[in-house]
Amino acid sequence: MEFYLSFSTLLVTTLLFVLPPTLIFYLFDKNRAANTKPPHARGAWPIIGHLPLLSGTELPHKILGDMADEYGPIFTIKLGFQQALVVTSGEMAKECFTTNDKAFASRPKAQAYELMSYNYAVLVFTPYGDYWRRLRKTMMLEVLCQRQVEKLESIRVSELRASINSIYVAWVKKKDSKNPDYMVKLEMNQWIGELILNIMIRIVSGKRFSANDEEGVRFQEVIRKYFELLGAFVVSDFIPILKCLDVDGYKKPMKKVAKELDDILDGWLKEIKIKRNSAKEQQQEGDQVFMNVLVSILERSSEDDFPGFDHDTIVKATCHQIITAGLDMTSATLTWAVTLLLNNPITLAAAQAEIDEHVGRERLVEEADMKNLVYIEAIIKETMRLYPAAPLAAPPESISDCILGGYTVPKGTRLLVNISKIHRDPNIWSYPKEFQPERFLTNQKHIDDKGQHFELFPFGSGRRMCPGAAMAFQEMRFTLASLIQQFVLKKPSQEPYDLAESNGITICKKTPVEVLLAPRLSHTMYGTINE
């Protein structure tokens, strides 16, 4: 969401409310040892610092990337009262997430996290501590570890094939015998979003939304608004004294979205509890949905196991995390992958040739085939290199002083790791702006995306690394392989898709991706999709 607050209004307000105490603090601060500090970016305004620089329409990771060209791989900026450390090299990022991993293990306070994420109960936004450790362990053991991801294969397969079947049915209904080359037009980002949403909701609650389902449409609208507000630039996050004024007007819409999302999650939780009270329902497969599993775990736990929140809040906050995180990163990456492939038809043809060689056209690709489809894996990696869903890693905040790159970093510093800049570093990547999946099959085949190589870490790294990385990567590979095996894909025009990025906490493609599709396999193959 763009920041529309009048800059003059912001400046006057901050001068009136903030200048006197700030001047006193500045004059009596005895700890300003400049020789141990990283380079500090010029151009900061009094009190508000570099906030105006990052509050416009230009994407923050690009602004900070340009600043790195002047100040180097590590420098600081001032965001209101908060100091932020900007890191734009793999070497510095490695120090952050290995040597100083614990120092940067917490999260800063933010109005969006407080109002829309159950007052920091959602794992990705919760401060470092006992609650975070216990909840992360539970999520990893019960739904996000590799073993559990493999157990959820049947859900991914059935949802994907149902969604692909919807494309085939639309093509059958509209094709004309006089036009054997007919192709149905599909808005790809919408199709991918609905697919991933149904997978995540089914994993979490056992439910699924049919096309134009009233609750499904409502849920998608709420989720879109949630991500829009989550990426909003809230002045009081950086100048806390202004919080009571709500100068940018975000508090009311954030509370509204939080209420709408909670109403949906609360309804699912009530349905789960009703089913748990039925002996007949307890014998069914629905008991294995994550919401039900988590209710069982919490019933067996003591109040000290998950300190700070009641059990219902923990259940809803954790399901909130799984759905929103899984939907956002996976959908964005898959949409970029399809866009890049259609802009590079030779790469698309090579990917289809790989599937034809290892799978053929007499059966549908399966998840077990993924280990042989190395080019598909390379395409996903290259997509995440060019367009990481979170180009500025979810910002941690230091909980202790630490040394980084030889500089002293004080407690309370916000860390901004510019993953996008690192992923396009010409010292690491040849032709860094070009889409070349082959690089992961040749000289850089050793680089993975598991958070251990700091040339490529789209899911983050360290103890706050995205816990759903294994599930997201599996979904992306299987979905892309299935789509390009079963359909001929073309652009509606000869012009390449534009590659403009949207603004927000995650970077999606700014404009819709309309794709023309027609069946690529024998029509008898699509009958198996309904099974």
Short mmCIF file of C-alpha atoms in Angstrom, two decimals:
data_model
loop_
_atom_site.label_atom_id
_atom_site.label_comp_id
_atom_site.label_asym_id
_atom_site.label_seq_id
_atom_site.Cartn_x
_atom_site.Cartn_y
_atom_site.Cartn_z
CA MET A 1 0.00 0.00 0.00
CA GLU A 2 1.41 3.39 -0.86
CA PHE A 3 1.94 5.96 1.90
CA TYR A 4 -0.33 8.92 1.27
CA LEU A 5 0.20 10.99 4.43
CA SER A 6 1.05 14.62 3.68
CA PHE A 7 4.75 15.03 4.32
CA SER A 8 4.26 18.58 5.65
CA THR A 9 1.63 17.37 8.13
CA LEU A 10 3.97 14.62 9.32
CA LEU A 11 6.87 17.06 9.74
CA VAL A 12 4.83 19.62 11.72
CA THR A 13 3.36 16.93 13.97
CA THR A 14 6.70 15.36 14.75
CA LEU A 15 8.34 18.73 15.44
CA LEU A 16 5.62 19.66 17.92
CA PHE A 17 5.46 16.36 19.79
CA VAL A 18 8.90 14.90 19.38
CA LEU A 19 11.56 17.57 18.98
CA PRO A 20 11.96 18.73 22.62
CA PRO A 21 12.51 15.26 24.21
CA THR A 22 14.62 14.14 21.27
CA LEU A 23 16.99 17.09 21.57
CA ILE A 24 17.44 16.34 25.26
CA PHE A 25 18.18 12.68 24.52
CA TYR A 26 20.64 13.61 21.79
CA LEU A 27 22.55 16.09 23.95
CA PHE A 28 22.98 13.67 26.83
CA ASP A 29 23.71 10.50 24.86
CA LYS A 30 27.24 9.49 25.85
CA ASN A 31 27.48 6.37 23.74
CA ARG A 32 28.03 7.79 20.26
CA ALA A 33 31.40 6.24 19.47
CA ALA A 34 31.52 6.92 15.74
CA ASN A 35 34.62 4.88 15.10
CA THR A 36 32.83 1.56 15.75
CA LYS A 37 29.69 2.33 13.81
CA PRO A 38 28.84 1.23 10.25
CA PRO A 39 28.62 3.94 7.58
CA HIS A 40 25.49 6.02 8.01
CA ALA A 41 23.49 7.12 4.98
CA ARG A 42 23.26 10.84 4.40
CA GLY A 43 20.04 12.75 3.85
CA ALA A 44 18.24 11.97 7.12
CA TRP A 45 15.66 14.54 8.25
CA PRO A 46 15.54 15.65 11.89
CA ILE A 47 13.47 13.25 13.97
CA ILE A 48 11.92 11.32 11.08
CA GLY A 49 15.25 10.29 9.58
CA HIS A 50 15.06 8.50 6.23
CA LEU A 51 11.33 7.76 6.48
CA PRO A 52 10.42 10.03 3.52
CA LEU A 53 12.89 8.15 1.34
CA LEU A 54 11.07 4.85 1.89
CA SER A 55 7.49 6.13 1.96
CA GLY A 56 6.94 6.79 -1.73
CA THR A 57 6.03 4.58 -4.65
CA GLU A 58 9.55 3.31 -5.36
CA LEU A 59 10.14 -0.21 -4.01
CA PRO A 60 12.16 -0.12 -0.75
CA HIS A 61 14.50 -2.98 -1.71
CA LYS A 62 15.46 -1.14 -4.89
CA ILE A 63 16.05 2.13 -3.05
CA LEU A 64 18.22 0.38 -0.47
CA GLY A 65 20.01 -1.52 -3.23
CA ASP A 66 20.94 1.75 -4.94
CA MET A 67 22.15 3.14 -1.61
CA ALA A 68 24.39 0.08 -1.16
CA ASP A 69 26.19 0.99 -4.35
CA GLU A 70 27.26 4.19 -2.58
CA TYR A 71 27.70 3.08 1.05
CA GLY A 72 28.78 -0.52 0.69
CA PRO A 73 27.43 -3.90 1.86
CA ILE A 74 26.59 -2.72 5.37
CA PHE A 75 25.27 0.70 6.42
CA THR A 76 22.68 2.25 8.69
CA ILE A 77 19.65 4.44 8.14
CA LYS A 78 17.39 6.16 10.61
CA LEU A 79 13.69 5.28 10.63
CA GLY A 80 12.17 7.73 13.08
CA PHE A 81 13.56 6.80 16.49
CA GLN A 82 14.75 3.43 15.19
CA GLN A 83 18.14 2.62 13.78
CA ALA A 84 18.10 0.12 10.94
CA LEU A 85 21.09 -1.82 9.71
CA VAL A 86 20.99 -2.58 5.98
CA VAL A 87 22.92 -5.65 4.78
CA THR A 88 23.37 -6.26 1.06
CA SER A 89 26.05 -8.96 0.75
CA GLY A 90 25.97 -12.71 1.26
CA GLU A 91 29.04 -12.53 3.49
CA MET A 92 27.39 -10.05 5.87
CA ALA A 93 24.11 -11.99 5.78
CA LYS A 94 25.99 -15.13 6.82
CA GLU A 95 27.35 -13.30 9.86
CA CYS A 96 23.83 -12.18 10.75
CA PHE A 97 22.27 -15.65 10.60
CA THR A 98 25.13 -17.77 11.95
CA THR A 99 27.50 -15.95 14.31
CA ASN A 100 24.81 -13.47 15.40
CA ASP A 101 21.75 -15.63 14.86
CA LYS A 102 20.55 -15.43 18.46
CA ALA A 103 21.18 -11.68 18.66
CA PHE A 104 18.84 -11.19 15.69
CA ALA A 105 16.24 -13.75 16.78
CA SER A 106 13.43 -11.41 17.77
CA ARG A 107 10.97 -9.19 15.93
CA PRO A 108 10.22 -5.46 16.25
CA LYS A 109 6.89 -4.14 17.42
CA ALA A 110 4.47 -3.03 14.71
CA GLN A 111 0.85 -1.92 14.63
CA ALA A 112 -0.03 -4.49 11.95
CA TYR A 113 1.44 -7.37 13.99
CA GLU A 114 -0.43 -6.22 17.08
CA LEU A 115 -3.83 -5.58 15.51
CA MET A 116 -4.00 -8.20 12.74
CA SER A 117 -1.89 -11.05 14.17
CA TYR A 118 -3.50 -11.73 17.54
CA ASN A 119 -1.26 -9.35 19.46
CA TYR A 120 1.96 -11.09 18.29
CA ALA A 121 0.64 -14.64 18.75
CA VAL A 122 1.29 -15.45 15.07
CA LEU A 123 4.66 -17.23 14.94
CA VAL A 124 6.37 -15.12 12.29
CA PHE A 125 5.74 -11.92 14.27
CA THR A 126 6.10 -13.12 17.86
CA PRO A 127 9.13 -12.01 19.91
CA TYR A 128 11.84 -14.54 20.63
CA GLY A 129 11.18 -16.54 23.78
CA ASP A 130 9.58 -19.65 25.28
CA TYR A 131 6.27 -19.23 23.42
CA TRP A 132 8.03 -18.88 20.06
CA ARG A 133 10.28 -21.91 20.68
CA ARG A 134 7.45 -24.22 21.73
CA LEU A 135 5.09 -23.15 18.96
CA ARG A 136 7.71 -23.46 16.22
CA LYS A 137 8.64 -26.95 17.44
CA THR A 138 4.98 -27.98 17.38
CA MET A 139 4.46 -26.64 13.86
CA MET A 140 7.56 -28.39 12.54
CA LEU A 141 6.73 -31.75 14.10
CA GLU A 142 3.03 -31.77 13.25
CA VAL A 143 2.73 -30.28 9.78
CA LEU A 144 5.86 -28.70 8.28
CA CYS A 145 8.70 -31.22 8.61
CA GLN A 146 9.62 -33.27 5.53
CA ARG A 147 7.92 -36.40 6.86
CA GLN A 148 4.64 -34.58 7.41
CA VAL A 149 4.90 -32.80 4.06
CA GLU A 150 5.10 -36.20 2.35
CA LYS A 151 2.03 -37.37 4.27
CA LEU A 152 0.04 -34.47 2.85
CA GLU A 153 0.74 -35.52 -0.73
CA SER A 154 -2.80 -36.79 -1.32
CA ILE A 155 -4.24 -33.35 -0.52
CA ARG A 156 -1.85 -31.56 -2.86
CA VAL A 157 -2.45 -34.06 -5.67
CA SER A 158 -6.25 -34.07 -5.43
CA GLU A 159 -6.52 -30.27 -5.24
CA LEU A 160 -4.11 -29.74 -8.13
CA ARG A 161 -5.85 -32.24 -10.37
CA ALA A 162 -9.25 -30.78 -9.55
CA SER A 163 -7.97 -27.32 -10.48
CA ILE A 164 -6.38 -28.58 -13.70
CA ASN A 165 -9.61 -30.36 -14.51
CA SER A 166 -11.42 -27.02 -14.24
CA ILE A 167 -9.16 -25.63 -16.99
CA TYR A 168 -9.82 -28.64 -19.21
CA VAL A 169 -13.58 -28.42 -18.66
CA ALA A 170 -13.53 -24.72 -19.56
CA TRP A 171 -11.63 -25.54 -22.74
CA VAL A 172 -14.09 -28.32 -23.69
CA LYS A 173 -17.10 -26.04 -23.16
CA LYS A 174 -15.72 -23.23 -25.31
CA LYS A 175 -13.81 -25.01 -28.05
CA ASP A 176 -15.23 -24.92 -31.56
CA SER A 177 -14.90 -27.81 -34.00
CA LYS A 178 -14.22 -25.24 -36.71
CA ASN A 179 -11.26 -23.98 -34.72
CA PRO A 180 -9.13 -26.98 -33.68
CA ASP A 181 -6.41 -24.67 -32.39
CA TYR A 182 -8.70 -22.98 -29.88
CA MET A 183 -7.08 -22.00 -26.57
CA VAL A 184 -8.92 -20.95 -23.42
CA LYS A 185 -7.80 -17.75 -21.70
CA LEU A 186 -6.98 -17.98 -18.00
CA GLU A 187 -5.87 -15.39 -15.46
CA MET A 188 -3.00 -17.38 -14.05
CA ASN A 189 -2.39 -15.53 -10.80
CA GLN A 190 -6.04 -15.97 -9.81
CA TRP A 191 -6.01 -19.69 -10.68
CA ILE A 192 -2.79 -20.28 -8.74
CA GLY A 193 -4.08 -18.31 -5.75
CA GLU A 194 -7.30 -20.33 -5.56
CA LEU A 195 -5.37 -23.60 -5.87
CA ILE A 196 -2.85 -22.82 -3.12
CA LEU A 197 -5.57 -21.40 -0.88
CA ASN A 198 -7.61 -24.61 -1.10
CA ILE A 199 -4.53 -26.72 -0.37
CA MET A 200 -3.66 -24.70 2.72
CA ILE A 201 -7.23 -24.48 4.02
CA ARG A 202 -7.77 -28.20 3.55
CA ILE A 203 -4.55 -28.96 5.45
CA VAL A 204 -5.55 -26.63 8.25
CA SER A 205 -9.30 -27.20 8.60
CA GLY A 206 -10.32 -30.06 6.30
CA LYS A 207 -12.52 -27.63 4.32
CA ARG A 208 -12.26 -26.58 0.70
CA PHE A 209 -13.93 -23.85 -1.35
CA SER A 210 -15.70 -24.62 -4.57
CA ALA A 211 -15.74 -22.10 -7.41
CA ASN A 212 -17.58 -18.89 -6.41
CA ASP A 213 -18.18 -20.28 -2.91
CA GLU A 214 -19.48 -17.37 -0.80
CA GLU A 215 -17.20 -18.07 2.15
CA GLY A 216 -14.26 -18.68 -0.18
CA VAL A 217 -14.76 -15.38 -2.01
CA ARG A 218 -15.05 -13.58 1.33
CA PHE A 219 -11.92 -15.25 2.66
CA GLN A 220 -9.87 -14.33 -0.41
CA GLU A 221 -10.99 -10.70 -0.17
CA VAL A 222 -9.99 -10.57 3.50
CA ILE A 223 -6.61 -12.16 2.76
CA ARG A 224 -5.90 -9.66 -0.03
CA LYS A 225 -6.73 -6.76 2.29
CA TYR A 226 -4.63 -8.33 5.04
CA PHE A 227 -1.50 -8.43 2.88
CA GLU A 228 -2.16 -4.92 1.61
CA LEU A 229 -2.30 -3.56 5.16
CA LEU A 230 0.58 -5.74 6.34
CA GLY A 231 2.81 -3.93 3.86
CA ALA A 232 1.50 -0.50 4.82
CA PHE A 233 3.98 2.11 6.03
CA VAL A 234 2.79 3.06 9.54
CA VAL A 235 4.53 6.16 10.91
CA SER A 236 3.90 5.34 14.57
CA ASP A 237 5.90 2.10 14.22
CA PHE A 238 8.96 4.33 13.96
CA ILE A 239 7.79 7.35 15.97
CA PRO A 240 5.82 5.71 18.82
CA ILE A 241 4.76 9.02 20.37
CA LEU A 242 2.40 9.48 17.42
CA LYS A 243 0.59 6.17 17.99
CA CYS A 244 -2.32 7.72 19.85
CA LEU A 245 -2.97 10.10 16.95
CA ASP A 246 -3.30 7.42 14.22
CA VAL A 247 -2.04 10.04 11.78
CA ASP A 248 -2.12 7.74 8.75
CA GLY A 249 -5.54 6.22 9.50
CA TYR A 250 -4.56 2.53 9.35
CA LYS A 251 -5.85 1.47 12.75
CA LYS A 252 -9.54 1.19 11.83
CA PRO A 253 -9.10 -0.89 8.63
CA MET A 254 -6.58 -3.14 10.39
CA LYS A 255 -9.03 -3.84 13.19
CA LYS A 256 -11.76 -4.54 10.64
CA VAL A 257 -9.63 -7.06 8.72
CA ALA A 258 -8.55 -8.71 11.97
CA LYS A 259 -12.20 -9.12 13.02
CA GLU A 260 -13.24 -10.56 9.65
CA LEU A 261 -10.36 -13.02 9.60
CA ASP A 262 -10.97 -14.05 13.20
CA ASP A 263 -14.66 -14.64 12.52
CA ILE A 264 -13.77 -17.14 9.77
CA LEU A 265 -11.09 -18.94 11.79
CA ASP A 266 -13.30 -18.98 14.87
CA GLY A 267 -16.11 -20.58 12.86
CA TRP A 268 -13.78 -23.34 11.68
CA LEU A 269 -12.55 -23.92 15.22
CA LYS A 270 -16.10 -24.24 16.53
CA GLU A 271 -16.87 -26.82 13.82
CA ILE A 272 -13.76 -28.80 14.80
CA LYS A 273 -14.78 -28.80 18.46
CA ILE A 274 -18.29 -29.99 17.61
CA LYS A 275 -16.85 -32.88 15.58
CA ARG A 276 -14.48 -33.78 18.40
CA ASN A 277 -17.47 -34.31 20.65
CA SER A 278 -18.91 -36.87 18.24
CA ALA A 279 -17.49 -40.36 18.67
CA LYS A 280 -18.39 -41.16 15.07
CA GLU A 281 -16.49 -38.17 13.67
CA GLN A 282 -13.45 -38.93 15.82
CA GLN A 283 -12.87 -42.11 13.87
CA GLN A 284 -12.60 -40.33 10.57
CA GLU A 285 -9.64 -38.94 8.66
CA GLY A 286 -10.70 -35.40 9.51
CA ASP A 287 -9.05 -35.84 12.89
CA GLN A 288 -5.69 -35.40 11.17
CA VAL A 289 -6.29 -31.82 10.00
CA PHE A 290 -3.88 -29.44 11.66
CA MET A 291 -6.47 -27.45 13.59
CA ASN A 292 -7.73 -30.64 15.22
CA VAL A 293 -4.21 -31.90 15.94
CA LEU A 294 -3.30 -28.61 17.57
CA VAL A 295 -6.44 -28.66 19.74
CA SER A 296 -5.42 -32.13 20.95
CA ILE A 297 -1.87 -30.98 21.74
CA LEU A 298 -3.11 -27.98 23.71
CA GLU A 299 -5.60 -30.09 25.68
CA ARG A 300 -2.68 -32.20 26.89
CA SER A 301 -0.41 -29.24 27.66
CA SER A 302 -0.13 -27.14 30.80
CA GLU A 303 -0.59 -23.39 31.01
CA ASP A 304 3.19 -22.95 31.18
CA ASP A 305 3.84 -24.77 27.89
CA PHE A 306 2.51 -21.93 25.72
CA PRO A 307 2.78 -18.84 27.94
CA GLY A 308 0.93 -15.62 27.25
CA PHE A 309 -2.07 -16.72 25.18
CA ASP A 310 -5.24 -18.76 25.65
CA HIS A 311 -5.57 -21.99 23.69
CA ASP A 312 -8.17 -20.76 21.19
CA THR A 313 -5.98 -17.78 20.29
CA ILE A 314 -2.98 -20.08 19.78
CA VAL A 315 -4.97 -22.37 17.47
CA LYS A 316 -6.32 -19.52 15.35
CA ALA A 317 -3.00 -17.64 15.25
CA THR A 318 -1.09 -20.74 14.16
CA CYS A 319 -3.59 -21.63 11.44
CA HIS A 320 -3.50 -17.99 10.35
CA GLN A 321 0.28 -18.30 9.94
CA ILE A 322 0.16 -21.51 7.89
CA ILE A 323 -2.51 -20.24 5.50
CA THR A 324 -1.23 -16.72 4.91
CA ALA A 325 2.48 -17.57 4.67
CA GLY A 326 1.89 -20.57 2.43
CA LEU A 327 -0.50 -18.72 0.17
CA ASP A 328 1.56 -15.60 -0.28
CA MET A 329 5.03 -16.99 -1.04
CA THR A 330 3.91 -19.98 -3.09
CA SER A 331 1.38 -18.09 -5.21
CA ALA A 332 3.74 -15.22 -5.92
CA THR A 333 6.62 -17.49 -6.94
CA LEU A 334 4.51 -19.69 -9.20
CA THR A 335 3.03 -16.65 -10.94
CA TRP A 336 6.51 -15.29 -11.58
CA ALA A 337 7.67 -18.72 -12.84
CA VAL A 338 4.88 -18.93 -15.43
CA THR A 339 5.54 -15.33 -16.49
CA LEU A 340 9.26 -15.96 -16.97
CA LEU A 341 8.71 -19.21 -18.86
CA LEU A 342 6.29 -17.60 -21.30
CA ASN A 343 8.72 -14.74 -21.81
CA ASN A 344 11.39 -17.38 -22.53
CA PRO A 345 9.72 -20.04 -24.75
CA ILE A 346 12.98 -21.94 -25.31
CA THR A 347 13.21 -22.57 -21.57
CA LEU A 348 9.56 -23.65 -21.48
CA ALA A 349 10.15 -26.12 -24.31
CA ALA A 350 13.21 -27.53 -22.53
CA ALA A 351 11.19 -28.04 -19.34
CA GLN A 352 8.45 -29.87 -21.23
CA ALA A 353 11.06 -32.01 -22.99
CA GLU A 354 12.51 -33.03 -19.62
CA ILE A 355 9.06 -34.14 -18.42
CA ASP A 356 8.42 -36.03 -21.65
CA GLU A 357 11.74 -37.84 -21.23
CA HIS A 358 11.34 -38.86 -17.58
CA VAL A 359 7.55 -39.17 -17.33
CA GLY A 360 6.20 -39.35 -20.87
CA ARG A 361 2.72 -38.46 -22.05
CA GLU A 362 0.98 -41.69 -21.13
CA ARG A 363 0.62 -40.89 -17.44
CA LEU A 364 0.39 -37.80 -15.26
CA VAL A 365 3.47 -36.50 -13.51
CA GLU A 366 3.63 -37.45 -9.81
CA GLU A 367 5.47 -36.02 -6.83
CA ALA A 368 7.77 -39.04 -6.89
CA ASP A 369 9.01 -37.86 -10.30
CA MET A 370 10.34 -34.59 -8.89
CA LYS A 371 13.74 -36.08 -8.02
CA ASN A 372 14.36 -36.65 -11.75
CA LEU A 373 13.07 -33.28 -12.95
CA VAL A 374 16.19 -31.26 -12.19
CA TYR A 375 15.41 -28.58 -14.77
CA ILE A 376 12.04 -27.90 -13.16
CA GLU A 377 13.85 -27.48 -9.84
CA ALA A 378 16.35 -25.13 -11.49
CA ILE A 379 13.48 -23.02 -12.89
CA ILE A 380 11.97 -22.62 -9.42
CA LYS A 381 15.35 -21.68 -7.95
CA GLU A 382 16.04 -19.15 -10.68
CA THR A 383 12.58 -17.65 -10.23
CA MET A 384 13.17 -17.23 -6.49
CA ARG A 385 16.60 -15.76 -7.21
CA LEU A 386 15.18 -13.06 -9.45
CA TYR A 387 11.93 -12.50 -7.56
CA PRO A 388 12.18 -13.61 -3.93
CA ALA A 389 8.72 -13.28 -2.41
CA ALA A 390 10.16 -11.31 0.51
CA PRO A 391 13.00 -9.24 -1.03
CA LEU A 392 13.66 -7.65 2.34
CA ALA A 393 13.73 -10.57 4.77
CA ALA A 394 11.12 -10.21 7.55
CA PRO A 395 12.99 -7.71 9.72
CA PRO A 396 14.45 -9.04 12.96
CA GLU A 397 15.44 -6.78 15.82
CA SER A 398 18.60 -7.30 17.87
CA ILE A 399 18.02 -8.39 21.46
CA SER A 400 21.64 -7.75 22.46
CA ASP A 401 24.68 -5.85 21.30
CA CYS A 402 26.75 -7.69 18.71
CA ILE A 403 29.66 -7.27 16.30
CA LEU A 404 28.93 -7.47 12.59
CA GLY A 405 31.53 -6.88 9.91
CA GLY A 406 33.80 -5.39 12.57
CA TYR A 407 31.17 -2.83 13.58
CA THR A 408 29.29 -2.56 16.86
CA VAL A 409 25.55 -3.08 16.45
CA PRO A 410 23.58 -1.97 19.52
CA LYS A 411 20.61 -3.75 21.02
CA GLY A 412 17.30 -2.69 19.48
CA THR A 413 18.64 -2.30 15.93
CA ARG A 414 16.30 -3.37 13.16
CA LEU A 415 17.97 -5.57 10.53
CA LEU A 416 17.09 -5.19 6.86
CA VAL A 417 18.71 -7.93 4.78
CA ASN A 418 18.27 -7.05 1.12
CA ILE A 419 17.86 -10.55 -0.31
CA SER A 420 16.98 -9.18 -3.74
CA LYS A 421 20.26 -7.26 -3.96
CA ILE A 422 22.26 -10.32 -2.87
CA HIS A 423 20.46 -12.54 -5.37
CA ARG A 424 21.52 -10.18 -8.16
CA ASP A 425 25.10 -9.60 -7.03
CA PRO A 426 27.28 -9.58 -10.21
CA ASN A 427 30.22 -10.84 -8.13
CA ILE A 428 28.27 -14.07 -7.55
CA TRP A 429 25.97 -14.41 -10.56
CA SER A 430 26.90 -14.01 -14.20
CA TYR A 431 24.29 -11.98 -16.11
CA PRO A 432 22.45 -11.47 -12.80
CA LYS A 433 19.34 -9.83 -14.29
CA GLU A 434 18.74 -12.58 -16.86
CA PHE A 435 16.55 -15.65 -16.42
CA GLN A 436 18.99 -18.55 -16.79
CA PRO A 437 17.89 -21.72 -14.93
CA GLU A 438 20.83 -23.58 -16.51
CA ARG A 439 23.16 -21.91 -14.01
CA PHE A 440 21.81 -24.33 -11.36
CA LEU A 441 22.71 -27.32 -13.54
CA THR A 442 26.28 -26.21 -14.26
CA ASN A 443 28.70 -24.01 -12.35
CA GLN A 444 26.26 -23.21 -9.50
CA LYS A 445 24.52 -26.56 -9.14
CA HIS A 446 25.86 -26.87 -5.58
CA ILE A 447 23.78 -23.89 -4.39
CA ASP A 448 20.49 -24.83 -2.74
CA ASP A 449 17.75 -22.72 -1.20
CA LYS A 450 17.68 -24.33 2.26
CA GLY A 451 19.18 -21.35 4.06
CA GLN A 452 22.74 -22.69 4.17
CA HIS A 453 24.07 -20.90 1.09
CA PHE A 454 24.00 -17.14 1.37
CA GLU A 455 24.09 -16.59 -2.36
CA LEU A 456 20.48 -17.86 -2.49
CA PHE A 457 18.19 -17.86 0.55
CA PRO A 458 14.65 -16.85 -0.49
CA PHE A 459 13.16 -18.47 2.64
CA GLY A 460 15.55 -16.64 4.96
CA SER A 461 18.04 -18.38 7.22
CA GLY A 462 18.83 -19.07 10.84
CA ARG A 463 16.35 -19.82 13.58
CA ARG A 464 13.74 -17.44 12.12
CA MET A 465 13.88 -19.05 8.67
CA CYS A 466 10.47 -19.70 7.11
CA PRO A 467 9.28 -23.01 8.66
CA GLY A 468 7.17 -23.83 5.60
CA ALA A 469 10.04 -23.89 3.11
CA ALA A 470 9.88 -27.65 2.44
CA MET A 471 6.13 -27.59 1.82
CA ALA A 472 6.28 -24.50 -0.39
CA PHE A 473 9.08 -25.88 -2.56
CA GLN A 474 7.26 -29.19 -3.03
CA GLU A 475 4.03 -27.46 -4.02
CA MET A 476 5.79 -25.16 -6.47
CA ARG A 477 7.70 -27.91 -8.29
CA PHE A 478 4.73 -30.27 -8.57
CA THR A 479 2.27 -27.57 -9.64
CA LEU A 480 4.58 -26.16 -12.32
CA ALA A 481 5.50 -29.61 -13.66
CA SER A 482 1.85 -30.68 -13.85
CA LEU A 483 0.74 -27.49 -15.57
CA ILE A 484 3.37 -27.51 -18.30
CA GLN A 485 3.08 -31.26 -18.86
CA GLN A 486 -0.67 -31.13 -19.47
CA PHE A 487 -1.09 -27.86 -21.36
CA VAL A 488 0.29 -25.88 -24.24
CA LEU A 489 0.80 -22.37 -22.87
CA LYS A 490 1.07 -19.17 -24.89
CA LYS A 491 0.91 -15.43 -24.35
CA PRO A 492 -2.18 -13.63 -25.74
CA SER A 493 0.09 -11.32 -27.75
CA GLN A 494 3.59 -11.22 -29.18
CA GLU A 495 4.69 -8.70 -26.58
CA PRO A 496 6.53 -10.03 -23.52
CA TYR A 497 4.84 -9.72 -20.15
CA ASP A 498 5.92 -6.68 -18.19
CA LEU A 499 7.90 -7.52 -15.06
CA ALA A 500 6.72 -4.70 -12.81
CA GLU A 501 6.65 -5.61 -9.13
CA SER A 502 3.94 -4.67 -6.67
CA ASN A 503 4.64 -2.86 -3.41
CA GLY A 504 4.04 -4.58 -0.10
CA ILE A 505 5.59 -6.94 2.42
CA THR A 506 5.85 -9.54 -0.32
CA ILE A 507 6.55 -8.78 -3.96
CA CYS A 508 3.98 -10.10 -6.42
CA LYS A 509 3.65 -9.36 -10.09
CA LYS A 510 1.94 -6.00 -10.39
CA THR A 511 -0.32 -6.81 -13.34
CA PRO A 512 -2.42 -9.93 -14.06
CA VAL A 513 -0.95 -12.75 -16.11
CA GLU A 514 -3.41 -13.82 -18.80
CA VAL A 515 -2.40 -17.10 -20.45
CA LEU A 516 -3.82 -19.09 -23.35
CA LEU A 517 -4.02 -22.84 -22.72
CA ALA A 518 -4.96 -25.97 -24.66
CA PRO A 519 -4.62 -29.66 -23.74
CA ARG A 520 -1.19 -31.09 -24.53
CA LEU A 521 -1.93 -34.75 -23.73
CA SER A 522 -4.42 -37.22 -25.16
CA HIS A 523 -7.94 -36.25 -24.11
CA THR A 524 -8.37 -39.63 -22.45
CA MET A 525 -5.69 -38.60 -19.96
CA TYR A 526 -7.82 -35.84 -18.54
CA GLY A 527 -10.52 -38.29 -17.56
CA THR A 528 -8.19 -39.64 -14.88
CA ILE A 529 -8.11 -36.24 -13.23
CA ASN A 530 -11.55 -36.79 -11.73
CA GLU A 531 -10.49 -39.90 -9.90
#
